[in-house]
Amino acid sequence: MGLIAYLARRLLSLVLSLAVASVVIFAVIEVAPGDPAAFMLGMNAQPETVAALRAELGLDMAPLERYGHWVLGMVQGDFGTSYTYRTPVSQMVADRLWVSLPLALYALALTMIVAIPAGIYAASHRGKPGDVAVMGLTQLGVAIPNFWFAMILVLIFAITLRWFGAGGFAGWDAGFGPAMKSLTLPAIALALPQAAILARVMRSSLIEVMGEDYMRTARAKGLTRSQTLWRHGLRNALIPVLTILGLQFAFLLAGAIIIEQVFFLPGLGRLVFQAISARDLIVVESVVMLLVFAVIMVNFLVDLAYALADPRLRRGA
Amino acid sequence: MSVLQITGLSLTIAGRPVLRDVSLDIGAGEIVALTGESGSGKSMTAFSVMQLLPEGAAPSGHIELDEIDILQADEATLCSLRGQRMGMVFQEPMTALNPVQTIGAQVAEVIRLHSNATRGEAQQQMQEVLIRVGLTPDQVPPSRYPHELSGGQRQRVVIAMAVVMRPRLLIADEPTTALDVTTQAQILDLLQQLVTEDGMGLMIITHDLAVVSQLADRIVVMRHGEVVETGPAAQVLAHPQHPYTQMLREAAAHQVDLPQAEATEPLLVVDKAVRDYPAPARMFGRAAPKRAVDHVSFTLERGERLGLVGESGSGKSTLTRAILGLEPLQAGRIEIDGRNVADNDPTTRAKVQVVFQDPYGSFNPRHRVARLITEPFHLLPDAPTGAARSALVGEMLESVGLSATDADKYIHEFSGGQRQRIAIARALITRPDLILLDEAVSALDVSVRAQILDLLADLCRDSGLTYLFVSHDLAVVREVTDRVLVMKSGQIVEQGVTEQVFTVPDHPYTQALLAASPSLPEAVA
C-alpha cells in the first residue's frame, strides 16, 4: 500500500516537473526579447524571408496559443521541422538517440562494472595498500580530462594497435558487434571519470555502513566478515550510490558533446551543438525538452529504485 | 559448572591498556551484573567474550565458554559460537537492526546460519521465538520492518535473535538504558524469564545499581579496566567492601540537601498552551496534525524548583522548547515575568536559560570556554566588556566548581561532568530568573551526577535559583524538586508537591511509572 502511494506521488511530481520545464524552455527561447525568425536568419536576411519564416514558425500566433501548439505536437510525437535540414526534428532526434542512448548505457555499464567492485574492495581493505592504490587511481581518473584520455585511447588502440577504428559510427545496420565496437573507445573515455567518482562514493558509503550498529549485530549473530558485508552492508550502502548513478546517466546522455566530437559520433550532443551553431531554434528547443524529459525519467527510476532498496521510503501517506 | 570462565583477561587497544587481569565466571542459569562508570571496561569485557573487538585490540589471558578457549579459537569456530552458543543484546535498539530487511528475515537468518533447517522450518522457528519474546503475529507480524516498531519492540527482536538458538550464554550490554522506564521493566522481566526457562548464563552490563539489585545474582564492580569487587549482589550492595563500590552505592542513593523554597510571585505562567506538528503532506490534503502539547497550564513561582516527568514522546521536550520561545504555539500563551515569550523580546529571553542533556554535542568545539559561556550576553543591552567581562567569566567558572584559568581552554579538554558545569555557568551568566534543565544529568555517571545535583542545591542556597527540571528519572526529580508535573501524551495528568505525588500517586499513569522504576533497597545501617 505504501509503495503504490509513494509511486503515485513520484509520478505526480514527474508530470509537474515536465510541465514546469516545458514552460521555462518555451519562455527562454520564444518569449525572450528579439524575433526568433530574424535571429535564425541572421543579419542580412530579406524582410520577406523573415515574414515567411515567422508564418512557418507560427510566430504570428499569441504566445499561449503557440505554447499549446508546441506541447500538443510533442505529445503526439511531432517536434516540428528543422529549419536548416528541412527534415522532421523527431526523425533527426530518433536517429541520434540510437547512438547516444546505447553509448550512455554502455558507458554506465562500464562505470558500474569498474566502480562498484573497486569501491567494495577499497572499503573492505581500508587503509591497506590495496585501498591506497585504488584511491590513487580514482584521484587520477577524476583529474584526467576525458577528451585527452580519449585521444590517448585513439593513439594506442586505434593508431598503434589498430584494434578499433579511430572514429565514426558503423551503424546498427552493420550488425550489433561492429556497432558496439565503434562505441567502445568513446564509452571507455566517458566512463573513466564517472567510474572514479562512483568508486569513491561506493567506498565511503560502505565504510560508513560498516560502522553501523546493525553490522555489529550481524557479526554477533555468527556471520563472517564477508557475509556481513554482502548480506547487510551492500544494500544499505547502495542507496547513496544510486543517487550518483542517476546524475551520471543524465550527464552521459546529454553531456557527451566533446567525446562525440573527438570520435565523430552522430549523437545528440553533436546535434545540439550543430543546431546552436546554425541557430536552428526549433531543433534546440525540442532536443533540450527531450533531454529534460530523459533526466526527469531517470530521476523517477532512481526514486523507484530507492523505494525498492529502502523500505523506510515507502512509508508516508 | 560454569558456562563462562574468564581468567586473567588483559586487553590493550593500539597499545593502550583497557583491561587488566579481569577474572569472573558465570554459571548456568545465573545472572551476573557487570557494573561501573563509563570507561571502566565493562563493555570491552563483553566484546572480548564475543571477540568483536575493535581493530588493534590485543587480548591475553583465558576466556572459556563451555571449555572452549575463545582466545585460541580460529575465526570459523568463533562464527559458529556467536549466535549459537553465545548471543548478545545491545544498548541502542533503534540502530541495532538492519533497516532494509524485515524483522522475520533477520531472525530467520540466525536459524539458517546455525542449523540445517529448511526455509519452512526456519520460518516456523522464527515465528515461535518472536511469540516467545512477546511479539505476537497479530500485533507485530514478522513482515514488519524495524522502522515500524517501537524501541522496546526492536529490543525484543534483538533478544529473539540472541536466544533463538538457545545459547549457553547471553550477554546484554545496557539493554534498557535507551528505553523508557515502563518498557525497561518489561524487558528486564523478559530477560529473567528466558534465563529461568533456558538455564543459560546471563551477563548483564549496566551502570544502574537499581537494575542490578532487582535482577542480578552476583555483581562484578569494575573501575579503570579492573575488577574491584565481586560477590552476591544483595550482599555487595548492602555491605560494599571496596571504597569505590561504597562511593557508587552512596552516589546512586545520593541525598541532595535542598534548601527550603520561598515561593513569592508567579515567574513562569503557561496558560492552555497547544503545540501541533503538521502531519506529512499527502497527495490530497493533509492528515490531522499531531498534538505534542495539549492545553498545558501551570505556574512556576519565583524561587520554586519544579519537576517535569514523563516518558519519551510525552511532550516534555516540546514544552521546554516552547518556554524558550523556540516553538510557536497554536493556542494559549506562555509568560515569563508577565511578558509573552512569543514576542521574542531579548530582555525576556535573557530571563530564561537552558542546560541540555548532551554535554558533548551542545558546545561549539572551535570556541574557547570564555566565549562559550558569554554567548548569552548578546541578549543584554549593557553586557560587560573587557576586564569586567573576564572577571565575571572567572567568577562564574568558580561558582560551578571550576577554575578561572579554564576560560582559555577548549571544550575537548573537559570531561562530561565538567562540560555540564560549563553548561550551567553559561546558563547562569546573565543572572537569569529561570533555568530549564532538560535531562541535564541523564548522560552523566552516578558520582558526577551527584556532584552536579549538589551544585544545583548550592546555587539555590546562594542565589535563590528557580528552575524547571525535566527528566525521565523519577529518583532524581524526587531529590531536587519541590513540586512535580507528570506529563503523558501532551497533557499534564497529575501535579502536586513532589513528596506527595511520589508517596501517594493519584493518576494511574503516575502509579505505573513509579511501579516500573527500579529502586535500590534502603541503605543498610
Coordinates of C-alpha atoms in Angstrom, one line a residue, chain A residues 91-257:
Chain A
Q91 CA 13.3 11.8 -37.2
M92 CA 16.6 13.5 -36.5
V93 CA 16.4 13.0 -32.8
A94 CA 15.4 9.4 -33.2
D95 CA 18.4 8.7 -35.4
R96 CA 20.8 10.4 -32.9
L97 CA 19.2 8.7 -29.9
W98 CA 20.1 5.4 -31.4
V99 CA 23.7 6.4 -31.0
S100 CA 23.6 8.5 -27.8
L101 CA 21.4 6.1 -25.7
P102 CA 23.4 3.0 -26.4
L103 CA 26.6 5.0 -25.8
A104 CA 25.3 6.3 -22.4
L105 CA 24.1 2.8 -21.3
Y106 CA 27.4 1.3 -22.4
A107 CA 29.4 3.9 -20.5
L108 CA 27.2 3.5 -17.5
A109 CA 27.6 -0.3 -17.5
L110 CA 31.4 0.1 -17.7
T111 CA 31.2 2.6 -14.9
M112 CA 29.3 0.2 -12.6
I113 CA 31.4 -2.8 -13.5
V114 CA 34.6 -1.0 -12.6
A115 CA 33.4 1.3 -9.8
I116 CA 31.3 -0.9 -7.6
P117 CA 33.8 -3.8 -7.2
A118 CA 36.7 -1.2 -6.8
G119 CA 34.7 0.6 -4.1
I120 CA 33.9 -2.6 -2.3
Y121 CA 37.5 -3.8 -2.5
A122 CA 38.8 -0.4 -1.2
A123 CA 36.3 -0.3 1.6
S124 CA 37.0 -3.8 2.8
H125 CA 40.8 -3.2 2.7
R126 CA 40.5 0.2 4.3
G127 CA 43.9 1.8 5.0
K128 CA 45.8 -1.1 3.4
P129 CA 48.0 -0.8 0.3
G130 CA 45.1 -2.1 -2.0
D131 CA 42.9 0.7 -0.8
V132 CA 45.6 3.3 -1.2
A133 CA 46.2 2.1 -4.7
V134 CA 42.6 2.2 -5.7
M135 CA 42.1 5.6 -4.2
G136 CA 45.2 6.9 -6.0
L137 CA 43.8 5.6 -9.3
T138 CA 40.5 7.3 -8.8
Q139 CA 42.2 10.5 -8.0
L140 CA 43.9 10.2 -11.3
G141 CA 40.7 9.3 -13.0
V142 CA 38.9 12.4 -11.7
A143 CA 41.9 14.6 -12.7
I144 CA 42.4 13.5 -16.3
P145 CA 40.2 15.4 -18.8
N146 CA 38.2 12.8 -20.7
F147 CA 38.9 14.3 -24.2
W148 CA 42.6 13.9 -23.6
F149 CA 42.1 10.4 -22.4
A150 CA 40.0 9.8 -25.5
M151 CA 42.9 10.9 -27.7
I152 CA 45.3 8.7 -25.8
L153 CA 42.9 5.8 -26.3
V154 CA 42.8 6.5 -30.1
L155 CA 46.6 6.8 -30.2
I156 CA 47.1 3.4 -28.5
F157 CA 44.2 1.3 -29.6
A158 CA 43.3 2.8 -33.0
I159 CA 46.5 4.1 -34.4
T160 CA 49.2 1.9 -32.9
L161 CA 47.4 -1.4 -32.1
R162 CA 44.7 -1.0 -34.8
W163 CA 42.1 -2.9 -32.7
F164 CA 39.5 -0.2 -33.1
G165 CA 38.5 2.4 -35.6
A166 CA 39.7 6.0 -34.7
G167 CA 36.2 7.4 -35.0
G168 CA 32.8 7.3 -36.7
F169 CA 29.9 5.0 -36.1
A170 CA 29.4 1.8 -38.0
G171 CA 25.6 2.0 -37.7
W172 CA 23.3 -0.7 -36.4
D173 CA 22.7 -1.9 -39.9
A174 CA 26.3 -3.3 -39.9
G175 CA 25.3 -5.6 -37.0
F176 CA 25.5 -5.5 -33.2
G177 CA 29.1 -6.4 -33.0
P178 CA 30.6 -3.7 -35.3
A179 CA 28.3 -1.0 -33.9
M180 CA 29.3 -1.8 -30.3
K181 CA 32.9 -1.9 -31.4
S182 CA 32.7 1.6 -32.7
L183 CA 31.2 2.7 -29.4
T184 CA 33.8 1.0 -27.2
L185 CA 36.5 3.6 -27.1
P186 CA 34.1 6.5 -26.6
A187 CA 32.3 4.6 -23.8
I188 CA 35.6 3.9 -22.1
A189 CA 36.6 7.6 -22.3
L190 CA 33.2 8.6 -20.9
A191 CA 33.3 6.0 -18.2
L192 CA 36.7 6.8 -16.7
P193 CA 35.9 9.9 -14.7
Q194 CA 32.5 8.6 -13.8
A195 CA 33.9 5.4 -12.5
A196 CA 36.5 7.2 -10.5
I197 CA 33.8 9.3 -8.8
L198 CA 31.4 6.4 -8.3
A199 CA 34.2 4.2 -6.8
R200 CA 34.9 6.9 -4.2
V201 CA 31.2 7.2 -3.4
M202 CA 30.8 3.4 -3.1
R203 CA 33.9 3.2 -0.8
S204 CA 32.9 6.0 1.6
S205 CA 29.3 4.8 1.7
L206 CA 30.3 1.3 2.5
I207 CA 32.8 2.4 5.1
E208 CA 30.1 4.4 6.8
V209 CA 27.7 1.5 6.7
M210 CA 30.4 -0.8 8.2
G211 CA 30.4 1.4 11.3
E212 CA 26.7 1.0 11.8
D213 CA 25.3 -0.9 14.9
Y214 CA 23.4 -3.4 12.8
M215 CA 26.7 -4.6 11.2
R216 CA 27.9 -5.5 14.7
T217 CA 24.6 -7.2 15.4
A218 CA 25.1 -9.2 12.2
R219 CA 28.6 -10.3 13.4
A220 CA 27.1 -11.2 16.8
K221 CA 24.6 -13.5 15.0
G222 CA 27.6 -15.5 13.7
L223 CA 28.0 -14.1 10.2
T224 CA 31.6 -13.9 8.9
R225 CA 33.0 -10.6 8.0
S226 CA 32.3 -11.0 4.3
Q227 CA 28.8 -12.4 4.8
T228 CA 28.0 -9.3 6.9
L229 CA 29.3 -7.1 4.1
W230 CA 27.3 -8.8 1.3
R231 CA 24.1 -9.5 3.2
H232 CA 23.7 -6.5 5.3
G233 CA 26.2 -3.8 4.2
L234 CA 25.9 -3.7 0.4
R235 CA 22.2 -2.9 0.1
N236 CA 22.4 -0.2 2.6
A237 CA 25.5 1.3 1.0
L238 CA 24.0 1.3 -2.5
I239 CA 21.4 3.9 -1.6
P240 CA 23.7 6.9 -2.0
V241 CA 25.4 5.2 -4.9
L242 CA 22.0 5.2 -6.7
T243 CA 21.7 8.9 -6.4
I244 CA 25.1 9.4 -8.1
L245 CA 24.3 6.9 -10.8
G246 CA 21.1 8.7 -11.7
L247 CA 23.0 12.0 -12.1
Q248 CA 25.7 10.3 -14.1
F249 CA 23.3 8.7 -16.5
A250 CA 21.7 12.1 -17.2
F251 CA 25.1 13.6 -17.7
L252 CA 26.3 10.8 -20.0
L253 CA 23.2 11.1 -22.2
A254 CA 23.4 14.9 -22.7
G255 CA 27.0 15.7 -21.8
A256 CA 28.9 13.6 -24.3
I257 CA 29.3 16.5 -26.8

